[in-house]
Coordinates of C-alpha atoms and ligand atoms in Angstrom, one line a residue:
X3 CA 30.4 -78.6 42.7
X4 CA 26.7 -78.2 41.5
X5 CA 24.0 -80.2 43.3
X6 CA 23.2 -83.5 42.0
X7 CA 19.7 -83.0 40.7
X8 CA 19.7 -84.8 37.2
X9 CA 20.4 -88.6 36.6
X10 CA 20.9 -90.7 33.5
X11 CA 18.3 -93.8 33.2
X12 CA 19.6 -96.4 31.1
X13 CA 17.6 -99.4 30.2
X14 CA 20.2 -102.3 29.3
X15 CA 19.9 -104.9 26.7
X16 CA 20.0 -103.2 23.3
X17 CA 23.0 -103.9 21.0
X18 CA 24.2 -100.2 19.7
X19 CA 24.4 -99.9 16.0
X20 CA 25.2 -96.9 13.9
X21 CA 27.4 -93.9 13.5
X22 CA 28.1 -90.7 15.2
X23 CA 30.9 -88.1 14.8
X24 CA 33.0 -86.7 17.8
X25 CA 33.9 -83.1 18.2
X26 CA 37.2 -81.5 19.5
X27 CA 38.9 -82.6 22.7
X28 CA 38.0 -80.9 25.9
X29 CA 41.5 -81.4 27.0
X30 CA 42.7 -79.4 24.0
X31 CA 40.0 -76.7 23.7
X32 CA 40.4 -75.7 27.3
X33 CA 44.2 -74.9 27.1
X34 CA 43.7 -73.2 23.8
X35 CA 41.3 -70.9 25.6
X36 CA 43.7 -69.9 28.0
X37 CA 46.4 -69.5 25.4
X38 CA 44.4 -67.0 23.5
X39 CA 45.5 -64.7 26.4
X40 CA 49.1 -64.6 25.2
X41 CA 48.1 -62.6 22.3
X42 CA 45.7 -59.4 22.2
X43 CA 43.1 -59.3 19.3
X44 CA 40.6 -61.7 18.2
X45 CA 40.8 -65.5 18.0
X46 CA 38.4 -68.0 16.7
X47 CA 38.5 -71.7 17.9
X48 CA 36.4 -74.0 15.7
X49 CA 35.4 -77.8 16.7
X50 CA 34.9 -76.6 20.3
X51 CA 32.4 -79.1 22.3
X52 CA 29.5 -77.4 23.9
X53 CA 30.3 -78.8 27.3
X54 CA 30.2 -77.3 31.1
X55 CA 34.0 -77.0 31.5
X56 CA 34.3 -74.9 28.4
X57 CA 31.5 -72.5 29.8
X58 CA 33.3 -72.3 33.0
X59 CA 36.9 -71.5 31.2
X60 CA 34.9 -68.8 29.1
X61 CA 33.9 -67.3 32.5
X62 CA 37.5 -67.4 33.6
X63 CA 38.7 -65.7 30.6
X64 CA 35.8 -62.9 30.8
X65 CA 36.9 -62.3 34.5
X66 CA 40.3 -61.3 33.2
X67 CA 38.9 -59.0 30.6
X68 CA 38.5 -61.0 27.5
X69 CA 35.2 -61.5 25.7
X70 CA 34.1 -65.1 24.7
X71 CA 31.3 -65.5 22.1
X72 CA 29.9 -69.1 21.0
X73 CA 28.5 -69.7 17.4
X74 CA 27.7 -73.4 17.4
X75 CA 31.1 -75.1 17.9
X76 CA 33.0 -71.8 16.8
X77 CA 34.3 -69.7 19.8
X78 CA 35.5 -66.2 19.3
X79 CA 37.6 -64.7 21.9
X80 CA 38.8 -61.3 22.0
X81 CA 41.7 -60.6 24.2
X82 CA 42.4 -57.2 25.7
X83 CA 45.9 -55.4 25.5
X84 CA 46.1 -55.7 29.4
X85 CA 44.4 -58.6 31.2
X86 CA 43.6 -58.6 34.7
X87 CA 46.2 -60.5 36.6
X88 CA 43.8 -62.2 39.0
X89 CA 41.9 -65.4 37.9
X90 CA 38.5 -65.9 39.5
X91 CA 39.2 -67.9 42.6
X92 CA 35.8 -69.8 42.8
X93 CA 35.8 -71.0 39.1
X94 CA 39.6 -72.0 39.3
X95 CA 38.7 -74.0 42.3
X96 CA 36.1 -76.0 40.2
X97 CA 38.6 -76.7 37.3
X98 CA 42.0 -77.9 37.4
X99 CA 42.7 -76.9 33.6
X100 CA 42.4 -73.3 34.9
X101 CA 45.8 -73.7 36.8
X102 CA 47.3 -73.2 33.2
X103 CA 46.2 -69.5 33.9
X104 CA 49.2 -69.1 36.0
X105 CA 51.9 -69.5 33.6
X106 CA 50.0 -67.6 31.0
X107 CA 49.2 -64.6 33.0
X108 CA 52.5 -64.2 34.4
X109 CA 54.2 -64.4 30.8
X110 CA 51.6 -61.8 29.7
X111 CA 51.4 -59.3 32.6
X112 CA 54.5 -60.3 34.8
X113 CA 52.2 -61.2 37.5
X114 CA 49.3 -63.9 38.3
X115 CA 47.1 -64.4 41.4
X116 CA 45.1 -67.9 41.2
X117 CA 43.4 -70.1 43.6
X118 CA 44.8 -73.6 44.2
X119 CA 42.9 -75.7 41.4
X120 CA 40.4 -78.1 42.2
X121 CA 38.8 -80.5 39.5
X122 CA 37.9 -84.3 40.1
X123 CA 38.8 -86.1 43.2
X124 CA 41.4 -88.7 42.4
X125 CA 43.4 -88.6 45.4
X126 CA 45.9 -85.8 45.9
X127 CA 46.7 -84.0 42.7
X128 CA 49.7 -81.7 43.4
X129 CA 51.1 -78.7 41.3
X130 CA 54.7 -79.0 42.4
X131 CA 55.9 -79.9 38.8
X132 CA 54.1 -76.7 37.6
X133 CA 55.7 -74.4 40.2
X134 CA 59.1 -76.1 39.9
X135 CA 59.3 -75.3 36.0
X136 CA 58.0 -71.7 36.2
X137 CA 60.4 -71.0 39.2
X138 CA 63.2 -72.3 36.9
X139 CA 61.9 -69.6 34.3
X140 CA 62.2 -66.9 37.0
X141 CA 58.9 -67.2 38.8
X142 CA 58.6 -66.4 42.5
X143 CA 55.6 -67.7 44.5
X144 CA 53.9 -66.6 47.4
X145 CA 50.9 -68.5 48.9
X146 CA 48.4 -66.7 51.3
X147 CA 45.1 -67.7 52.5
X148 CA 44.7 -70.3 49.6
X149 CA 45.7 -67.7 47.0
X150 CA 48.8 -68.2 44.8
X151 CA 50.7 -65.2 43.9
X152 CA 53.3 -65.3 41.2
X153 CA 55.7 -62.8 40.0
X154 CA 58.8 -62.6 38.1
X155 CA 60.9 -59.8 39.5
X156 CA 63.5 -60.1 36.8
X157 CA 61.4 -61.4 34.2
X158 CA 60.8 -64.6 32.7
X159 CA 64.1 -66.3 30.8
X160 CA 64.8 -69.6 29.0
X161 CA 65.8 -72.4 31.3
X162 CA 66.8 -76.1 30.9
X163 CA 63.8 -77.9 32.7
X164 CA 63.6 -81.9 33.4
X165 CA 60.3 -83.1 34.6
X166 CA 60.3 -85.9 37.3
X167 CA 57.2 -87.1 35.6
X168 CA 55.6 -86.3 32.1
X169 CA 52.9 -84.3 33.8
X170 CA 50.5 -83.1 30.8
X171 CA 49.5 -79.7 32.8
X172 CA 52.9 -79.0 34.0
X173 CA 54.2 -79.4 30.5
X174 CA 51.8 -77.0 29.0
X175 CA 52.0 -74.4 32.0
X176 CA 55.8 -74.2 31.4
X177 CA 55.3 -74.3 27.3
X178 CA 52.6 -71.2 27.9
X179 CA 55.2 -69.2 29.9
X180 CA 58.1 -70.0 28.0
X181 CA 56.8 -68.9 24.5
X182 CA 57.0 -65.2 25.6
X183 CA 60.2 -65.9 27.8
X184 CA 63.7 -64.4 26.8
X185 CA 66.2 -66.9 25.2
X186 CA 65.4 -70.8 24.9
X187 CA 63.8 -73.3 27.2
X188 CA 64.2 -76.9 27.0
X189 CA 61.5 -79.2 28.6
X190 CA 62.9 -82.7 29.1
X191 CA 60.8 -85.8 29.8
X192 CA 57.9 -83.6 28.7
X193 CA 54.1 -85.0 28.1
X194 CA 53.6 -86.2 24.6
X195 CA 49.9 -86.2 24.4
X196 CA 48.2 -85.3 21.3
X197 CA 46.2 -82.4 22.9
X198 CA 49.6 -80.8 23.8
X199 CA 51.0 -81.2 20.4
X200 CA 47.8 -79.4 19.3
X201 CA 48.4 -76.6 21.9
X202 CA 51.9 -76.2 20.4
X203 CA 50.4 -76.0 16.9
X204 CA 48.1 -73.3 18.2
X205 CA 50.9 -71.4 19.6
X206 CA 53.0 -71.6 16.5
X207 CA 50.2 -70.5 14.4
X208 CA 50.3 -67.3 16.6
X209 CA 54.0 -66.9 16.0
X210 CA 55.7 -68.9 18.7
X211 CA 58.9 -71.0 17.8
X212 CA 58.6 -74.4 19.1
X213 CA 60.2 -77.8 18.2
X214 CA 59.5 -81.4 19.3
X215 CA 56.1 -81.0 20.6
X216 CA 54.7 -84.4 20.8
X217 CA 58.1 -85.9 21.6
X218 CA 59.7 -86.0 25.2
X219 CA 62.1 -83.1 24.6
X220 CA 60.3 -79.6 23.6
X221 CA 62.4 -76.7 22.8
X222 CA 61.0 -73.2 22.8
X223 CA 62.8 -69.9 21.5
X224 CA 61.0 -67.0 23.1
X225 CA 59.6 -64.3 21.0
X226 CA 58.8 -60.8 22.1
X227 CA 54.9 -61.0 21.1
X228 CA 52.3 -63.2 19.6
X229 CA 49.4 -62.5 17.5
X230 CA 45.9 -63.9 17.2
X231 CA 45.1 -67.0 15.4
X232 CA 42.3 -69.3 14.2
X233 CA 42.8 -73.3 14.9
X234 CA 40.5 -76.2 14.6
X235 CA 40.7 -78.2 18.0
X236 CA 42.1 -81.9 17.6
X237 CA 39.3 -84.5 18.0
X238 CA 38.6 -85.9 21.3
X239 CA 40.0 -89.3 21.7
X240 CA 38.4 -89.9 25.0
X241 CA 34.8 -88.9 23.7
X242 CA 35.5 -91.3 20.7
X243 CA 36.9 -94.1 23.1
X244 CA 34.0 -93.8 25.1
X245 CA 31.5 -94.8 22.3
X246 CA 33.7 -97.1 21.1
X247 CA 33.9 -99.1 24.5
X248 CA 29.9 -98.7 24.6
X249 CA 29.7 -100.3 21.2
X250 CA 31.8 -103.1 22.4
X251 CA 29.9 -103.5 25.7
X252 CA 26.6 -104.1 23.8
X253 CA 28.2 -106.4 21.4
X254 CA 27.1 -103.8 18.4
X255 CA 28.6 -102.2 15.6
X256 CA 29.6 -98.8 16.0
X257 CA 31.2 -96.2 13.7
X258 CA 32.8 -93.2 14.9
X259 CA 33.7 -90.4 12.6
X260 CA 35.9 -87.3 12.6
X261 CA 38.3 -89.0 15.2
X262 CA 42.0 -89.9 14.8
X263 CA 42.4 -93.7 15.5
X264 CA 46.2 -93.2 15.7
X265 CA 45.5 -91.4 19.0
X266 CA 43.8 -94.3 20.5
X267 CA 46.1 -97.0 19.4
X268 CA 46.7 -98.6 22.8
X269 CA 43.2 -98.5 23.7
X270 CA 42.2 -100.0 20.4
X271 CA 44.9 -102.6 20.6
X272 CA 43.6 -103.7 24.1
X273 CA 39.9 -103.7 22.8
X274 CA 41.1 -106.2 20.0
X275 CA 42.5 -108.2 22.7
X276 CA 39.3 -108.3 24.2
X277 CA 37.7 -109.7 21.4
X278 CA 36.5 -106.8 19.6
X279 CA 36.9 -106.5 15.7
X280 CA 38.2 -102.9 15.0
X281 CA 38.6 -101.5 11.3
X282 CA 39.8 -97.8 11.0
X283 CA 40.7 -95.2 8.5
X284 CA 42.4 -91.9 8.9
X285 CA 39.7 -90.4 10.6
X286 CA 37.1 -93.1 11.5
X287 CA 36.9 -96.3 13.6
X288 CA 34.3 -99.1 13.5
X289 CA 34.2 -101.5 16.3
X290 CA 32.0 -104.7 16.3
X291 CA 31.2 -107.3 19.1
X292 CA 32.5 -109.1 20.9
X293 CA 29.6 -111.0 22.3
X294 CA 31.1 -111.5 25.5
X295 CA 34.7 -109.8 26.2
X296 CA 37.4 -111.7 26.9
X297 CA 39.7 -110.9 30.1
X298 CA 42.6 -108.8 29.4
X299 CA 45.2 -107.0 31.5
X300 CA 46.1 -103.5 30.9
X301 CA 48.1 -100.6 32.8
X302 CA 47.4 -96.6 32.4
X303 CA 50.6 -94.8 31.4
X304 CA 51.2 -91.4 29.8
X305 CA 50.7 -91.2 26.1
X306 CA 51.3 -93.3 23.9
X307 CA 50.4 -95.8 26.8
X308 CA 46.9 -96.6 27.9
X309 CA 45.1 -93.4 29.0
X310 CA 44.0 -93.1 32.7
X311 CA 40.7 -91.5 31.5
X312 CA 39.7 -94.8 29.5
X313 CA 40.3 -96.6 32.5
X314 CA 36.9 -96.9 34.3
X315 CA 35.1 -97.5 30.9
X316 CA 37.5 -100.5 30.1
X317 CA 36.9 -101.9 33.7
X318 CA 33.0 -101.6 33.1
X319 CA 33.6 -103.5 30.0
X320 CA 35.8 -106.1 31.5
X321 CA 33.4 -106.8 34.5
X322 CA 31.4 -108.9 32.2
X323 CA 34.4 -110.7 30.5
X324 CA 34.7 -114.5 30.5
X325 CA 37.4 -114.6 33.1
X326 CA 39.9 -112.6 35.5
X327 CA 41.4 -109.3 34.2
X328 CA 44.2 -107.0 35.9
X329 CA 44.1 -103.5 35.5
X330 CA 46.9 -101.2 36.9
X331 CA 46.3 -97.5 37.6
X332 CA 49.8 -95.8 37.4
X333 CA 48.7 -92.2 36.7
X334 CA 46.4 -91.5 39.8
X335 CA 46.7 -92.7 43.4
X336 CA 43.0 -93.0 44.1
X337 CA 41.1 -93.1 40.8
X338 CA 38.9 -96.0 42.3
X339 CA 35.5 -94.8 43.6
X340 CA 33.4 -95.9 40.7
X341 CA 34.5 -99.3 41.7
X342 CA 32.0 -99.8 44.7
X343 CA 29.3 -98.6 42.3
X344 CA 29.9 -100.9 39.7
X345 CA 29.9 -103.8 42.1
X346 CA 26.5 -102.7 43.5
X347 CA 25.5 -103.5 39.9
X348 CA 26.8 -106.9 40.4
X349 CA 30.5 -106.6 39.1
X350 CA 33.0 -108.5 41.2
X351 CA 36.2 -106.1 41.0
X352 CA 38.2 -105.5 43.9
X353 CA 41.5 -103.4 44.3
X354 CA 45.0 -104.3 45.8
X355 CA 47.2 -101.3 45.8
X356 CA 47.2 -99.9 42.4
X357 CA 45.9 -102.9 41.0
X358 CA 42.5 -103.7 39.9
X359 CA 41.3 -107.3 40.1
X360 CA 38.1 -107.7 37.7
X361 CA 36.5 -111.1 37.8
X362 CA 34.2 -111.3 34.9
X363 CA 30.4 -112.1 35.8
X364 CA 27.6 -113.2 33.3
X365 CA 25.2 -110.4 34.2
X366 CA 25.0 -107.1 35.5
X367 CA 21.7 -105.7 37.2
X368 CA 20.7 -102.2 37.1
X369 CA 20.3 -100.1 40.3
X370 CA 21.0 -96.5 41.3
X371 CA 24.7 -95.7 41.5
X372 CA 26.8 -92.5 41.8
X373 CA 28.6 -91.4 38.8
X374 CA 31.2 -89.4 40.8
X375 CA 33.4 -87.8 38.0
X376 CA 33.2 -87.5 34.0
X377 CA 34.7 -90.7 33.2
X378 CA 33.2 -92.6 36.2
X379 CA 29.7 -91.5 35.1
X380 CA 30.2 -92.5 31.6
X381 CA 31.7 -95.9 32.7
X382 CA 28.6 -96.7 34.8
X383 CA 26.5 -95.7 31.9
X384 CA 28.4 -98.2 29.8
X385 CA 27.7 -100.9 32.3
X386 CA 23.9 -99.9 32.4
X387 CA 23.8 -100.4 28.6
X388 CA 24.5 -104.2 29.2
X389 CA 22.7 -104.5 32.7
X390 CA 19.4 -106.2 33.4
X391 CA 16.7 -103.5 34.0
X392 CA 17.3 -99.8 34.4
X393 CA 20.3 -98.3 35.9
X394 CA 20.3 -94.8 37.4
X395 CA 23.4 -92.9 37.3
X396 CA 23.1 -90.0 39.7
X397 CA 25.4 -87.2 38.5
X398 CA 24.4 -86.3 35.2
X399 CA 26.3 -82.9 35.4
X400 CA 29.8 -84.6 35.5
X401 CA 28.8 -86.0 31.9
X402 CA 28.0 -82.4 30.9
X403 CA 31.6 -81.5 31.8
X404 CA 33.1 -83.5 29.2
X405 CA 30.7 -84.8 26.7
X406 CA 28.6 -82.9 24.3
X407 CA 25.5 -84.4 23.3
X408 CA 26.3 -87.7 25.2
X409 CA 22.5 -88.9 25.6
X410 CA 21.6 -87.8 22.2
X411 CA 24.4 -89.6 20.5
X412 CA 23.7 -92.8 22.5
X413 CA 20.2 -92.7 21.8
X414 CA 21.0 -92.4 18.0
X415 CA 23.0 -95.5 18.3
X416 CA 19.9 -97.2 19.5
X417 CA 20.2 -97.1 23.4
X418 CA 17.2 -96.6 25.7
X419 CA 18.6 -93.7 27.9
X420 CA 16.9 -90.6 29.3
X421 CA 17.9 -87.7 31.5
X422 CA 15.6 -87.2 34.3
Ligands
UD1_15 C1 45.5 -83.9 32.3 C2 43.9 -84.2 31.9 C3 43.4 -85.2 32.7 C4 44.1 -86.6 32.5 C5 45.5 -86.5 32.9 C6 46.6 -87.5 32.5 C7 43.2 -81.9 31.5 C8 42.3 -80.9 31.9 N1 43.2 -83.1 32.1 O1 45.3 -83.7 33.8 O2 42.1 -85.5 32.2 O3 43.6 -87.6 33.3 O4 46.3 -85.2 32.1 O5 46.5 -87.8 31.3 O6 44.0 -81.9 30.3 N2 51.6 -84.5 39.0 C9 52.1 -84.3 40.3 N3 52.7 -82.9 40.4 C10 52.3 -81.9 39.4 C11 51.5 -82.3 38.2 C12 51.1 -83.8 38.3 O7 52.5 -84.9 41.1 O8 52.8 -80.9 39.5 C13 50.9 -85.8 39.2 C14 49.3 -85.7 39.3 O9 48.7 -85.8 40.7 C15 48.9 -87.3 38.7 C16 50.1 -87.4 37.6 O10 51.1 -86.4 38.0 O11 48.9 -88.3 39.3 C17 49.4 -86.8 36.0 O12 49.0 -85.6 35.9 P1 48.8 -84.6 34.9 O13 49.8 -85.2 33.7 O14 49.6 -83.4 35.2 O15 47.5 -84.4 34.5 P2 46.5 -83.3 34.4 O16 47.4 -82.2 33.4 O17 46.1 -82.4 35.8

């Protein structure tokens, strides 16, 4: 992780007003970048956010022999006939999404060497479901000195896989490996996230045969080879959702364009319960108010449930509600580090196992807080928008990992925010 040299300084008290547009989803673009490795030649991805994680993934691709050039929000990726089967160990450790290179390189080259992944610290984040699924397809693993080596002595072949939990990454890793496997693979209890459905759409454009993506049973008929393709990345529901909660936090009126409200149904419904007025079109959302949120309960779940990556932002909002709310975190065992920081601002939030009890306070007061991961930094910034005085969110680089133009977007809505 880079040293914490930059912070966001937010002066609270302004109602956000205006319109912004969001770009493609980080959690889709990163996977699409890996997927390019399945087909030699030139791919174009459009609507790609200019964020740190995309830059890191570009370096991962370059290490395995691809070239990756950006022109605005378009990426041109040229994939070689024979990629290097070893992913750069230091980069993989920085970013969990890079574990998808395992199934991909295995399918393309018959071998992969990858470090065990890092990423945000939400407690232990194992990859057993990734490995179990790939083993069912014929992979064999050997872990030595932190480096995982995968081979497929008899090639990869179709299998009937049933996941214990609908893990997004495990479903994607199996999908990426199975499109070039021999025969048919079925993934039961698959993740249904829109970003995964978008990955399947991109793979289909490359010539893959996939049925049921976006449902809990995905069927893949393996093909011999794939061809390069161009793809427009699905809008980022988390980026849109973060600005929507920011608007609600300030009791303002904010419109988000170029998003898909249908991908945020549960989150918007909960914001409505909290007293916000929400209007949607096919590709825009407007949120208005409330002056003070009402308390609500919510529980994070795999899609189409309430997204865990929208949990800290919602807790920030509910910290100033007119009563007590309960949030239950079902996806990660330890996504609670930001709570102590929120309490430093005067919030009254505590945990009991997986439950978060949020007693709404009248007012937050700005102070220096640690934005320890992407969504925590966003949530603390949201809290700062309503707090008395100045909030300093240390760790601006976390925001850079997932939000293109975070400070500029908030400024254009009227926020007083600087990066220092
Ligand atoms: C992806 C998203 C992340 C989001 C998460 C859940 C990316 C780059 N990241 O992460 O932002 O929070 O989906 O929507 O797309 N698990 C296991 N074993 C496994 C795999 C997962 O126990 O082999 C557990 C994890 O520890 C976690 C839960 O399953 O508790 C969900 O993880 P998963 O759905 O795999 O999330 P990611 O794909 O890592």
